[in-house]
Structures are given as structure tokens and as C-alpha cells.
């Protein structure tokens, strides 16, 4: 029997992309093979996101298309994984009866057995349908795994399954215990479960043995890492120090942090560990205390600023990245002005701005979504404009400087490669030498753009000559 070929599409965050790598590891260990594309796969899996309605709508329409295909290919196995599976459970099967399996993030640990079960049941259904020569709606196997199953952390990761040679993500914890009123994550990903430091060091070492030099640690509130590992004194600061000892590791980053867990020992670690990337993603969400209270974020603007100042006092070369939500129920014009003021005051190097989107099952969804869509859009554009000015100013301050770039691959512009600095800044330079991918090269910055900078790669001698230049400018 030829091996079954699967195709897995990931939607949403980095955590989902990493979960997909783990799911692929497990399927390959079971003998499944990756198909060249979705059309040539007999098992089609979608690892989904529920953080905004738009993300879900894309999956609903995709499932509609797969229903068409399944009418002519009843043996096709269709699976919905991840946050939508966890959020919608049985409703998903009733709305899309052709779906064969629905698997939540907490049950990825034995995804291979679940897929096997769906494949077997689907084969029986297809055979019955064939025998009955019926042209009715295609029924799916309806396998449901949405309880607290075997966690994805139980999967011994096949470190070779990753999209980038020199870069990898490592999930340090699952779930979130925070009460943010607008967020569906605690519902879809459950309580916080941190992985022991020893397991993480082992996985990182195996990745570095396989050529990785940059690792990004993942967690919904990554700096709350370890608080559930009672008696193990596991903290993000201690984890960073342990990983820092791996000789082959050159860069260490982590996303996403919560202001309440930016502790003094973590700040010390960020200041003292040179391999730690020099940026911190610290979502503020709003600059209004009234909105922060309604969002149940658990801090005030003053406390947020105090944490930022503590960090910059110890590590002045750090840059801040943030997330903002505009149009939260009840957000007044002055609340919004306070958010714009916070953005300018901190001078974030980069921010993601989102229009509030009510998520069924969240506390905020019980409130009137009273900020008109047009006003949400206006506020969204205002913040993006401010952010673009701040980012451009930083990019302009880099012109004439030399930065170290980890080359990630071809840029969208032909004849150029792109990569990132220790501040996660996007750099493009002229070259089509793909052997540079995964290496660290010195680039002299020549041009500042809104979302990136352009430079020229320096050869060894020129780099030597510019060695006296500070590699990265101080904050603009
Ligand atoms: S910290 Fe808040 S916004 Fe972030 S994942 Fe947890 S509940 Fe959601």
C-alpha cells in the first residue's frame, strides 16, 4: 500500500506554524509523506486560527472548496486542527459534515493515530457509498479530539522538519492563564503548561547540532514561563541563561511577553546576555487606563512605562515592539488620543495595530461593539501612520552605519537577499548568492524605507575597515 501523502496548511501565529512542524514530525514518523502540493495529497489538514473573524472566514471558505473536491474524490481525508477545532468542536462537523477529523491544540501528541482512525473510517464510508452508488452529500469520518489529549509537547521533535536552515522556533509553554477580556486564546489553548528547562536545552542543542544558530522562544505570555512548574525554580531568565551556554547558538529571541512579567531578574538577563536579540515584543494594547481596565490587562499606563524605563536603564540598546487594539468597546476619542500619545512617548520601533473584532465566548463580546467600523479604520490608520514615522526615523539614523545581518533568503526584489539584524530589523542588499542564506554578513546601510533598510554587503576587508563603527546605533 503506497504511503499516504498529506498536505498541511498553517494559519495564524508562529505558535501554529511550530505546531504544524510537530504534527508533520509525528506523521512522518508514522510513515506519511509530504505531498508536493494540496492537489496531490490524500490527507488535507488545516491548522487554524481563531484570533479574529477574518482568520476563521478564510477557513470556512476553504472547507467549502474541499467539499467540492471531495464530491469527486470521496477517499479524500479532510482535517481541521488548532484553535477553530477547539473553539467550534461539534458545530464544525455539523456545519461541514464532509470533515473527517477535528483536533484541538491539546491533542496533537497522538495526531498520527487520530489521522489513521479518520483514514480507516473514511475508507469504510467511501466503500459503502461506492457500493450504494449514492451521489448524496459526502459524509466525513467525524473524528473529534478536542479534550485534554496527549499534548504536542510529548512529540519528540524531528529537528530536520523546519522551513529555515539556521533559524528555528521552540515552544517553551502552551496556553495562557491571563484574563484579557477580548482574547479567545485561553479558551482554545487552555491553561499554561511550561516545558522543563532540561527538555528545552536538549531540543535547542539538537537544533544547533543540525545547523541552527538563531532560536526564537514561543509562548503566549513567554515571560510567565515556569510559574506552573512548582518547585523547579524555572523562569525565563534562568532558561535564557541555560540556552546561552550552547556554543553554536548566536542569537536568542522570545515572543510574546506581558508587561506584568518583565521582572528585574529578566531585565538583568537581557542586559547581561550578549546573544539575546536586542528587542522586546511587549504588547501595550492601549494607552488609556480606562480601556486597559476594561480589557482586564492587569496594568496601568504608568506601570507599563515604569517597566519600559527599568529595561532601558539597564539595557539602553534595546528596542520595544508592541501590539495595539483600536476601537475596543467604549473607547472614546480621548482614550484613543492617549494610545497615540503612548506610541509616540515610547517611540516603538515596530507595532502591530488591530481593529477590535468581537470573539464569541469572550467577555468583551458581551459588550456593544459601539465604535463604528469607519472610526475603527480611521484610528487604525492614524496609529499606523505614527508608527511608520517612528520606524522611518530609526531607519534614517542607520544610514551610513554597518549592521550584522542574518541572511534569511531572497527578497521580493529580484537580485536582492534579505535578513534581520539583532533588533529584528529587515535589511535588503544586492546579491543572488544563495549560499549566503543562514550566514551572518556585515551590511553598510545606504537607504531608509518605511518597513526596512537597503544596504551593500561589505566584504571582509571593508568590514574590517568599518569595524570601529558601532554596529548598531543607540536609540534614535
Ligand atoms: S496574555 Fe491576554 S491577549 Fe495574550 S494570549 Fe493571554 S489572554 Fe490572550
Short mmCIF file of C-alpha atoms and ligand atoms in Angstrom, two decimals:
data_model
loop_
_atom_site.label_atom_id
_atom_site.label_comp_id
_atom_site.label_asym_id
_atom_site.label_seq_id
_atom_site.Cartn_x
_atom_site.Cartn_y
_atom_site.Cartn_z
CA UNK A 1 0.00 0.00 0.00
CA UNK A 2 1.64 3.28 -1.16
CA UNK A 3 2.27 5.71 1.70
CA UNK A 4 -0.44 8.25 2.24
CA UNK A 5 0.52 11.76 1.26
CA UNK A 6 -0.51 14.68 3.42
CA UNK A 7 -0.62 18.44 2.92
CA UNK A 8 -0.76 20.80 5.92
CA UNK A 9 -1.63 24.50 5.69
CA UNK A 10 -0.95 26.74 8.71
CA UNK A 11 -2.96 29.84 9.51
CA UNK A 12 -2.19 32.42 12.20
CA UNK A 13 0.69 32.82 14.65
CA UNK A 14 4.20 31.43 14.97
CA UNK A 15 2.93 29.01 17.61
CA UNK A 16 0.62 27.49 14.99
CA UNK A 17 3.47 27.24 12.50
CA UNK A 18 5.59 25.43 15.06
CA UNK A 19 2.70 23.13 15.99
CA UNK A 20 2.45 22.26 12.31
CA UNK A 21 6.14 21.27 12.29
CA UNK A 22 5.47 19.00 15.28
CA UNK A 23 2.40 17.47 13.58
CA UNK A 24 4.49 16.84 10.46
CA UNK A 25 7.23 15.24 12.60
CA UNK A 26 4.66 12.86 14.05
CA UNK A 27 3.04 11.98 10.70
CA UNK A 28 6.41 11.30 9.08
CA UNK A 29 7.45 9.07 11.97
CA UNK A 30 4.23 7.14 11.19
CA UNK A 31 5.11 6.73 7.51
CA UNK A 32 3.05 9.53 5.96
CA UNK A 33 4.81 11.52 3.24
CA UNK A 34 4.54 15.22 2.49
CA UNK A 35 2.75 15.79 -0.82
CA UNK A 36 4.23 18.21 -3.32
CA UNK A 37 1.04 20.25 -3.19
CA UNK A 38 -2.51 20.07 -1.84
CA UNK A 39 -3.98 18.68 -5.06
CA UNK A 40 -1.75 15.59 -4.89
CA UNK A 41 -2.46 14.91 -1.21
CA UNK A 42 -4.98 12.33 0.01
CA UNK A 43 -4.93 13.82 3.53
CA UNK A 44 -5.53 17.59 3.65
CA UNK A 45 -5.05 19.26 7.03
CA UNK A 46 -5.70 22.89 8.02
CA UNK A 47 -4.08 24.16 11.24
CA UNK A 48 -6.38 27.03 12.07
CA UNK A 49 -6.54 30.35 13.98
CA UNK A 50 -9.47 31.92 15.85
CA UNK A 51 -7.93 35.19 17.00
CA UNK A 52 -10.04 37.28 14.55
CA UNK A 53 -13.20 36.65 12.48
CA UNK A 54 -11.29 37.21 9.24
CA UNK A 55 -8.94 34.29 10.04
CA UNK A 56 -11.91 31.99 10.56
CA UNK A 57 -13.75 33.13 7.41
CA UNK A 58 -10.77 32.08 5.30
CA UNK A 59 -11.00 28.54 6.68
CA UNK A 60 -14.78 28.27 6.26
CA UNK A 61 -14.46 29.16 2.58
CA UNK A 62 -11.53 26.75 2.19
CA UNK A 63 -13.62 23.92 3.66
CA UNK A 64 -16.32 24.78 1.13
CA UNK A 65 -13.86 24.27 -1.71
CA UNK A 66 -12.66 20.96 -0.22
CA UNK A 67 -16.29 19.79 -0.12
CA UNK A 68 -16.44 20.28 -3.91
CA UNK A 69 -13.27 18.24 -4.35
CA UNK A 70 -14.48 15.51 -2.04
CA UNK A 71 -17.65 15.03 -4.12
CA UNK A 72 -15.47 13.64 -6.91
CA UNK A 73 -12.82 12.18 -4.57
CA UNK A 74 -14.69 10.53 -1.64
CA UNK A 75 -11.44 8.95 -0.34
CA UNK A 76 -10.01 12.39 0.42
CA UNK A 77 -9.45 12.90 4.16
CA UNK A 78 -10.09 16.47 5.38
CA UNK A 79 -8.92 17.59 8.82
CA UNK A 80 -9.33 20.80 10.84
CA UNK A 81 -6.69 21.30 13.54
CA UNK A 82 -5.91 24.02 16.06
CA UNK A 83 -7.88 26.89 17.56
CA UNK A 84 -11.02 26.73 15.38
CA UNK A 85 -11.26 22.99 16.10
CA UNK A 86 -11.08 23.70 19.82
CA UNK A 87 -13.48 26.61 19.70
CA UNK A 88 -16.18 25.10 17.48
CA UNK A 89 -15.82 21.35 18.15
CA UNK A 90 -19.09 19.51 17.15
CA UNK A 91 -20.56 22.65 15.49
CA UNK A 92 -17.75 22.44 12.90
CA UNK A 93 -18.81 18.87 11.99
CA UNK A 94 -22.48 19.83 11.73
CA UNK A 95 -21.69 22.84 9.52
CA UNK A 96 -19.13 20.91 7.43
CA UNK A 97 -20.28 17.24 7.52
CA UNK A 98 -17.61 16.25 4.99
CA UNK A 99 -14.84 16.94 7.52
CA UNK A 100 -13.15 13.72 8.76
CA UNK A 101 -11.27 14.93 11.81
CA UNK A 102 -11.34 17.87 14.23
CA UNK A 103 -8.32 18.07 16.56
CA UNK A 104 -7.64 20.73 19.21
CA UNK A 105 -4.11 22.01 20.09
CA UNK A 106 -4.10 19.98 23.33
CA UNK A 107 -4.44 16.68 21.44
CA UNK A 108 -1.60 16.93 18.90
CA UNK A 109 0.53 14.43 20.81
CA UNK A 110 -1.13 11.44 19.12
CA UNK A 111 -2.25 13.16 15.93
CA UNK A 112 -0.84 10.26 13.87
CA UNK A 113 -3.23 7.75 15.50
CA UNK A 114 -6.13 10.20 15.08
CA UNK A 115 -5.37 10.63 11.37
CA UNK A 116 -5.09 6.83 10.99
CA UNK A 117 -8.53 6.46 12.59
CA UNK A 118 -10.04 9.05 10.23
CA UNK A 119 -8.40 7.40 7.21
CA UNK A 120 -9.83 3.98 8.19
CA UNK A 121 -13.33 5.32 8.88
CA UNK A 122 -13.28 7.36 5.71
CA UNK A 123 -12.35 4.28 3.67
CA UNK A 124 -15.37 2.42 5.10
CA UNK A 125 -17.72 5.32 4.29
CA UNK A 126 -16.32 5.67 0.76
CA UNK A 127 -16.73 1.89 0.20
CA UNK A 128 -20.36 1.94 1.44
CA UNK A 129 -21.07 4.96 -0.76
CA UNK A 130 -19.47 3.21 -3.73
CA UNK A 131 -21.50 0.07 -3.12
CA UNK A 132 -24.70 2.11 -2.76
CA UNK A 133 -23.74 4.21 -5.83
CA UNK A 134 -25.26 7.20 -3.96
CA UNK A 135 -24.48 10.76 -5.11
CA UNK A 136 -25.61 12.25 -1.77
CA UNK A 137 -23.63 14.74 0.25
CA UNK A 138 -20.22 13.30 1.11
CA UNK A 139 -20.19 12.27 4.77
CA UNK A 140 -16.93 12.65 6.70
CA UNK A 141 -15.50 10.31 9.32
CA UNK A 142 -16.35 12.81 12.06
CA UNK A 143 -13.39 12.01 14.35
CA UNK A 144 -13.31 14.52 17.23
CA UNK A 145 -10.28 15.05 19.51
CA UNK A 146 -10.80 18.30 21.39
CA UNK A 147 -10.37 17.29 25.03
CA UNK A 148 -7.13 17.43 27.06
CA UNK A 149 -5.43 14.70 24.99
CA UNK A 150 -1.73 13.97 24.58
CA UNK A 151 -0.09 17.40 24.32
CA UNK A 152 2.07 18.33 21.36
CA UNK A 153 4.92 18.69 23.86
CA UNK A 154 5.01 14.89 24.08
CA UNK A 155 6.18 14.77 20.47
CA UNK A 156 9.93 14.20 20.17
CA UNK A 157 10.51 16.84 17.57
CA UNK A 158 12.21 15.81 14.34
CA UNK A 159 14.53 18.83 14.24
CA UNK A 160 15.07 18.38 10.50
CA UNK A 161 11.43 19.37 9.87
CA UNK A 162 11.75 23.17 9.71
CA UNK A 163 11.48 25.79 6.96
CA UNK A 164 14.77 27.61 7.68
CA UNK A 165 18.27 26.15 7.85
CA UNK A 166 19.69 28.44 10.51
CA UNK A 167 16.55 29.59 12.34
CA UNK A 168 14.04 27.73 14.47
CA UNK A 169 11.18 28.32 16.89
CA UNK A 170 10.94 26.47 20.20
CA UNK A 171 7.67 26.42 22.15
CA UNK A 172 8.50 26.84 25.86
CA UNK A 173 4.91 26.75 27.12
CA UNK A 174 1.34 26.22 25.93
CA UNK A 175 -1.85 28.05 26.85
CA UNK A 176 -2.45 31.23 28.83
CA UNK A 177 -3.94 31.98 32.28
CA UNK A 178 -4.42 35.70 31.70
CA UNK A 179 -7.99 37.13 31.77
CA UNK A 180 -7.82 39.56 28.81
CA UNK A 181 -11.47 40.22 28.03
CA UNK A 182 -11.14 40.25 24.19
CA UNK A 183 -8.97 37.16 23.79
CA UNK A 184 -10.04 33.65 22.78
CA UNK A 185 -6.63 32.04 23.37
CA UNK A 186 -7.25 30.80 26.93
CA UNK A 187 -10.40 29.07 25.59
CA UNK A 188 -8.74 27.49 22.58
CA UNK A 189 -5.30 26.72 24.05
CA UNK A 190 -6.17 26.08 27.71
CA UNK A 191 -4.12 26.69 30.86
CA UNK A 192 -0.42 27.46 30.91
CA UNK A 193 1.80 24.36 30.72
CA UNK A 194 5.55 25.07 30.72
CA UNK A 195 8.13 22.57 29.50
CA UNK A 196 11.05 21.72 31.83
CA UNK A 197 14.31 23.63 31.21
CA UNK A 198 16.19 20.34 30.60
CA UNK A 199 13.83 19.37 27.74
CA UNK A 200 14.21 22.80 26.17
CA UNK A 201 18.00 22.79 26.40
CA UNK A 202 18.04 19.31 24.86
CA UNK A 203 15.80 20.38 21.96
CA UNK A 204 17.83 23.56 21.39
CA UNK A 205 21.08 21.59 21.42
CA UNK A 206 19.67 19.13 18.85
CA UNK A 207 18.59 22.04 16.66
CA UNK A 208 22.03 23.67 16.91
CA UNK A 209 23.70 20.33 16.14
CA UNK A 210 21.60 20.39 12.96
CA UNK A 211 22.80 23.85 11.89
CA UNK A 212 20.53 26.27 13.73
CA UNK A 213 22.21 29.43 15.07
CA UNK A 214 19.14 31.55 15.91
CA UNK A 215 16.33 30.35 18.18
CA UNK A 216 13.11 32.21 18.98
CA UNK A 217 11.28 31.01 22.08
CA UNK A 218 7.48 30.99 21.83
CA UNK A 219 4.75 31.41 24.43
CA UNK A 220 1.53 33.38 24.64
CA UNK A 221 2.98 35.05 27.75
CA UNK A 222 6.51 33.77 27.34
CA UNK A 223 7.92 35.75 30.26
CA UNK A 224 5.48 33.98 32.61
CA UNK A 225 7.35 30.82 31.67
CA UNK A 226 7.80 28.33 34.50
CA UNK A 227 5.36 29.70 37.04
CA UNK A 228 3.36 26.45 36.78
CA UNK A 229 6.49 24.31 37.32
CA UNK A 230 6.29 24.50 41.10
CA UNK A 231 9.47 23.68 42.97
CA UNK A 232 11.64 23.82 39.84
CA UNK A 233 12.61 27.50 40.10
CA UNK A 234 12.10 27.70 36.34
CA UNK A 235 11.95 31.25 34.98
CA UNK A 236 12.54 32.76 31.56
CA UNK A 237 15.68 34.44 32.91
CA UNK A 238 17.09 31.08 34.03
CA UNK A 239 16.08 29.45 30.76
CA UNK A 240 17.83 32.19 28.72
CA UNK A 241 20.98 31.75 30.80
CA UNK A 242 20.92 27.97 30.27
CA UNK A 243 20.40 28.25 26.50
CA UNK A 244 23.06 30.97 26.29
CA UNK A 245 25.66 28.31 27.15
CA UNK A 246 25.12 26.48 23.83
CA UNK A 247 28.25 27.43 21.84
CA UNK A 248 26.70 27.16 18.37
CA UNK A 249 23.80 29.45 19.30
CA UNK A 250 24.41 33.05 18.13
CA UNK A 251 21.01 34.70 18.60
CA UNK A 252 18.24 34.05 21.11
CA UNK A 253 14.88 35.83 20.95
CA UNK A 254 11.49 35.30 22.56
CA UNK A 255 7.86 36.32 21.84
CA UNK A 256 5.33 37.34 23.19
CA UNK A 257 5.81 38.99 26.59
CA UNK A 258 3.33 40.50 29.06
CA UNK A 259 4.28 43.71 30.93
CA UNK A 260 3.40 42.17 34.31
CA UNK A 261 6.14 39.56 33.98
CA UNK A 262 9.01 41.86 32.97
CA UNK A 263 10.76 41.11 36.26
CA UNK A 264 14.10 42.55 37.49
CA UNK A 265 15.89 39.19 37.03
CA UNK A 266 14.66 39.01 33.45
CA UNK A 267 15.83 42.57 32.82
CA UNK A 268 19.25 41.61 34.24
CA UNK A 269 19.44 38.63 31.92
CA UNK A 270 18.54 40.77 28.88
CA UNK A 271 21.21 43.30 29.84
CA UNK A 272 23.94 40.72 30.56
CA UNK A 273 23.48 38.09 27.83
CA UNK A 274 25.01 39.28 24.52
CA UNK A 275 23.38 36.55 22.41
CA UNK A 276 19.88 37.77 23.37
CA UNK A 277 18.34 39.74 20.49
CA UNK A 278 18.07 43.44 21.31
CA UNK A 279 14.33 43.85 21.01
CA UNK A 280 11.36 43.08 23.23
CA UNK A 281 7.83 42.49 21.94
CA UNK A 282 5.72 43.92 24.79
CA UNK A 283 2.09 44.48 23.72
CA UNK A 284 0.64 47.61 25.37
CA UNK A 285 -2.74 47.23 23.59
CA UNK A 286 -3.95 50.69 24.74
CA UNK A 287 -2.65 53.95 26.23
CA UNK A 288 -5.83 54.58 28.21
CA UNK A 289 -6.17 53.27 31.78
CA UNK A 290 -9.95 53.05 31.36
CA UNK A 291 -9.58 50.82 28.30
CA UNK A 292 -6.78 48.76 29.88
CA UNK A 293 -9.09 48.15 32.86
CA UNK A 294 -11.95 47.12 30.58
CA UNK A 295 -9.57 44.84 28.68
CA UNK A 296 -8.51 43.30 32.02
CA UNK A 297 -4.86 43.63 31.01
CA UNK A 298 -3.77 43.93 34.65
CA UNK A 299 -1.58 47.02 34.40
CA UNK A 300 -1.84 50.78 34.03
CA UNK A 301 -0.03 53.01 31.55
CA UNK A 302 2.18 54.22 34.39
CA UNK A 303 3.19 50.68 35.29
CA UNK A 304 3.83 49.84 31.63
CA UNK A 305 6.09 52.88 31.29
CA UNK A 306 7.90 52.05 34.54
CA UNK A 307 8.71 48.56 33.20
CA UNK A 308 9.99 50.01 29.93
CA UNK A 309 12.17 52.51 31.76
CA UNK A 310 13.57 49.80 34.03
CA UNK A 311 14.59 47.82 30.95
CA UNK A 312 16.11 50.75 29.07
CA UNK A 313 18.03 51.89 32.14
CA UNK A 314 19.77 48.51 32.24
CA UNK A 315 19.85 47.77 28.51
CA UNK A 316 19.74 51.08 26.58
CA UNK A 317 20.37 49.33 23.23
CA UNK A 318 17.03 47.52 23.47
CA UNK A 319 14.11 48.45 21.24
CA UNK A 320 10.43 47.95 22.01
CA UNK A 321 7.82 46.41 19.76
CA UNK A 322 4.14 46.44 20.62
CA UNK A 323 0.57 45.45 19.71
CA UNK A 324 -2.37 47.88 19.85
CA UNK A 325 -6.10 47.28 19.57
CA UNK A 326 -8.20 50.22 18.36
CA UNK A 327 -11.97 50.53 18.64
CA UNK A 328 -12.39 48.44 21.79
CA UNK A 329 -16.00 48.78 23.08
CA UNK A 330 -16.38 52.12 24.84
CA UNK A 331 -13.06 53.54 23.56
CA UNK A 332 -13.61 57.31 23.44
CA UNK A 333 -11.77 59.82 21.28
CA UNK A 334 -9.67 60.85 24.29
CA UNK A 335 -8.90 57.20 25.09
CA UNK A 336 -7.62 56.84 21.56
CA UNK A 337 -5.57 60.05 21.81
CA UNK A 338 -3.96 58.57 24.93
CA UNK A 339 -2.98 55.49 22.92
CA UNK A 340 -1.44 57.62 20.19
CA UNK A 341 0.44 59.56 22.89
CA UNK A 342 1.83 56.33 24.40
CA UNK A 343 3.03 55.19 20.98
CA UNK A 344 4.92 58.46 20.48
CA UNK A 345 6.23 58.57 24.07
CA UNK A 346 7.82 55.10 24.00
CA UNK A 347 8.91 55.52 20.38
CA UNK A 348 8.28 51.88 19.49
CA UNK A 349 10.49 50.53 16.73
CA UNK A 350 7.60 48.45 15.39
CA UNK A 351 3.94 47.84 16.24
CA UNK A 352 1.08 45.70 15.03
CA UNK A 353 -2.23 47.53 15.09
CA UNK A 354 -5.54 45.65 15.06
CA UNK A 355 -9.14 46.80 14.82
CA UNK A 356 -11.19 45.28 17.64
CA UNK A 357 -13.05 42.16 16.42
CA UNK A 358 -15.54 40.60 18.88
CA UNK A 359 -14.75 36.90 19.53
CA UNK A 360 -17.74 34.77 20.59
CA UNK A 361 -17.17 33.31 24.04
CA UNK A 362 -15.06 36.22 25.29
CA UNK A 363 -16.14 38.68 27.98
CA UNK A 364 -15.77 41.63 25.64
CA UNK A 365 -18.17 40.04 23.14
CA UNK A 366 -20.96 40.61 25.66
CA UNK A 367 -20.45 44.36 25.26
CA UNK A 368 -21.79 46.55 22.49
CA UNK A 369 -19.26 46.79 19.68
CA UNK A 370 -20.05 50.50 19.69
CA UNK A 371 -17.13 52.07 17.82
CA UNK A 372 -18.27 52.41 14.16
CA UNK A 373 -16.21 50.42 11.63
CA UNK A 374 -15.22 53.61 9.77
CA UNK A 375 -13.93 55.13 13.01
CA UNK A 376 -12.02 51.93 13.81
CA UNK A 377 -10.43 52.15 10.38
CA UNK A 378 -9.53 55.84 10.89
CA UNK A 379 -7.93 55.12 14.29
CA UNK A 380 -6.11 52.15 12.78
CA UNK A 381 -4.64 54.35 10.02
CA UNK A 382 -3.67 57.10 12.47
CA UNK A 383 -1.65 54.70 14.63
CA UNK A 384 -0.05 53.04 11.61
CA UNK A 385 0.98 56.47 10.31
CA UNK A 386 2.59 57.42 13.63
CA UNK A 387 4.37 54.08 13.78
CA UNK A 388 5.64 54.47 10.23
CA UNK A 389 7.16 57.85 11.10
CA UNK A 390 8.86 56.40 14.18
CA UNK A 391 10.23 53.41 12.26
CA UNK A 392 11.44 55.58 9.38
CA UNK A 393 13.30 57.88 11.80
CA UNK A 394 15.12 54.85 13.21
CA UNK A 395 15.94 53.62 9.72
CA UNK A 396 17.27 57.04 8.71
CA UNK A 397 19.56 57.03 11.77
CA UNK A 398 21.09 53.82 10.42
CA UNK A 399 22.16 55.22 7.06
CA UNK A 400 25.95 55.10 6.81
CA UNK A 401 26.21 52.52 9.59
CA UNK A 402 27.28 48.89 9.37
CA UNK A 403 24.97 46.22 10.76
CA UNK A 404 25.32 42.46 11.12
CA UNK A 405 22.59 40.64 9.16
CA UNK A 406 21.46 37.03 9.44
CA UNK A 407 20.58 36.26 5.83
CA UNK A 408 17.14 34.65 5.55
CA UNK A 409 16.64 34.33 1.80
CA UNK A 410 15.77 36.10 -1.48
CA UNK A 411 13.96 39.41 -1.08
CA UNK A 412 10.84 40.27 -3.08
CA UNK A 413 13.04 42.45 -5.32
CA UNK A 414 14.96 40.31 -7.82
CA UNK A 415 18.75 40.22 -7.36
CA UNK A 416 18.47 41.01 -3.66
CA UNK A 417 18.75 38.98 -0.48
CA UNK A 418 17.19 39.93 2.87
CA UNK A 419 17.74 39.20 6.51
CA UNK A 420 17.46 40.60 10.01
CA UNK A 421 19.63 42.47 12.48
CA UNK A 422 19.77 41.84 16.25
CA UNK A 423 16.96 44.42 16.50
CA UNK A 424 14.84 42.28 14.14
CA UNK A 425 15.16 45.00 11.54
CA UNK A 426 14.63 43.89 7.93
CA UNK A 427 17.64 44.56 5.68
CA UNK A 428 17.91 44.07 1.90
CA UNK A 429 21.17 44.03 -0.08
CA UNK A 430 22.18 43.27 -3.65
CA UNK A 431 23.23 39.65 -4.12
CA UNK A 432 21.87 36.43 -5.58
CA UNK A 433 24.38 34.18 -3.85
CA UNK A 434 22.02 31.75 -2.07
CA UNK A 435 25.00 30.23 -0.25
CA UNK A 436 24.83 33.30 1.98
CA UNK A 437 21.45 32.16 3.38
CA UNK A 438 21.89 31.24 7.03
CA UNK A 439 25.18 33.20 7.36
CA UNK A 440 25.90 36.48 9.15
CA UNK A 441 27.18 39.26 6.92
CA UNK A 442 28.14 42.92 7.53
CA UNK A 443 25.97 45.33 5.56
CA UNK A 444 26.51 49.07 5.27
CA UNK A 445 23.12 50.83 5.23
CA UNK A 446 22.56 53.15 2.28
CA UNK A 447 18.81 53.77 2.21
CA UNK A 448 15.97 54.01 4.76
CA UNK A 449 12.46 52.80 3.86
CA UNK A 450 9.22 52.62 5.84
CA UNK A 451 9.47 48.95 6.81
CA UNK A 452 13.07 48.07 6.01
CA UNK A 453 16.51 49.40 5.07
CA UNK A 454 18.69 48.76 2.00
CA UNK A 455 22.45 48.42 2.07
CA UNK A 456 25.51 46.94 0.47
CA UNK A 457 27.27 43.88 1.72
CA UNK A 458 30.79 44.59 2.86
CA UNK A 459 33.49 42.09 2.08
CA UNK A 460 35.84 41.07 4.87
CA UNK A 461 38.38 43.87 4.34
CA UNK A 462 35.76 46.63 4.07
CA UNK A 463 34.02 45.17 7.14
CA UNK A 464 37.37 45.19 8.96
CA UNK A 465 37.82 48.85 7.98
CA UNK A 466 34.41 49.77 9.36
CA UNK A 467 34.91 47.63 12.49
CA UNK A 468 35.31 50.79 14.55
CA UNK A 469 31.79 51.89 13.61
CA UNK A 470 29.26 50.96 16.27
CA UNK A 471 27.38 48.00 14.75
CA UNK A 472 24.04 49.29 15.88
CA UNK A 473 23.11 52.85 16.63
CA UNK A 474 21.75 53.86 20.02
CA UNK A 475 18.01 54.55 20.11
CA UNK A 476 17.16 57.41 17.74
S1 LIG B 1 -1.98 37.48 27.56
FE1 LIG B 1 -4.06 38.08 27.12
S2 LIG B 1 -4.01 38.62 24.93
FE2 LIG B 1 -2.21 37.39 25.35
S3 LIG B 1 -2.79 35.29 24.86
FE3 LIG B 1 -3.12 35.61 27.06
S4 LIG B 1 -5.27 36.20 27.25
FE4 LIG B 1 -4.67 36.48 25.10
#
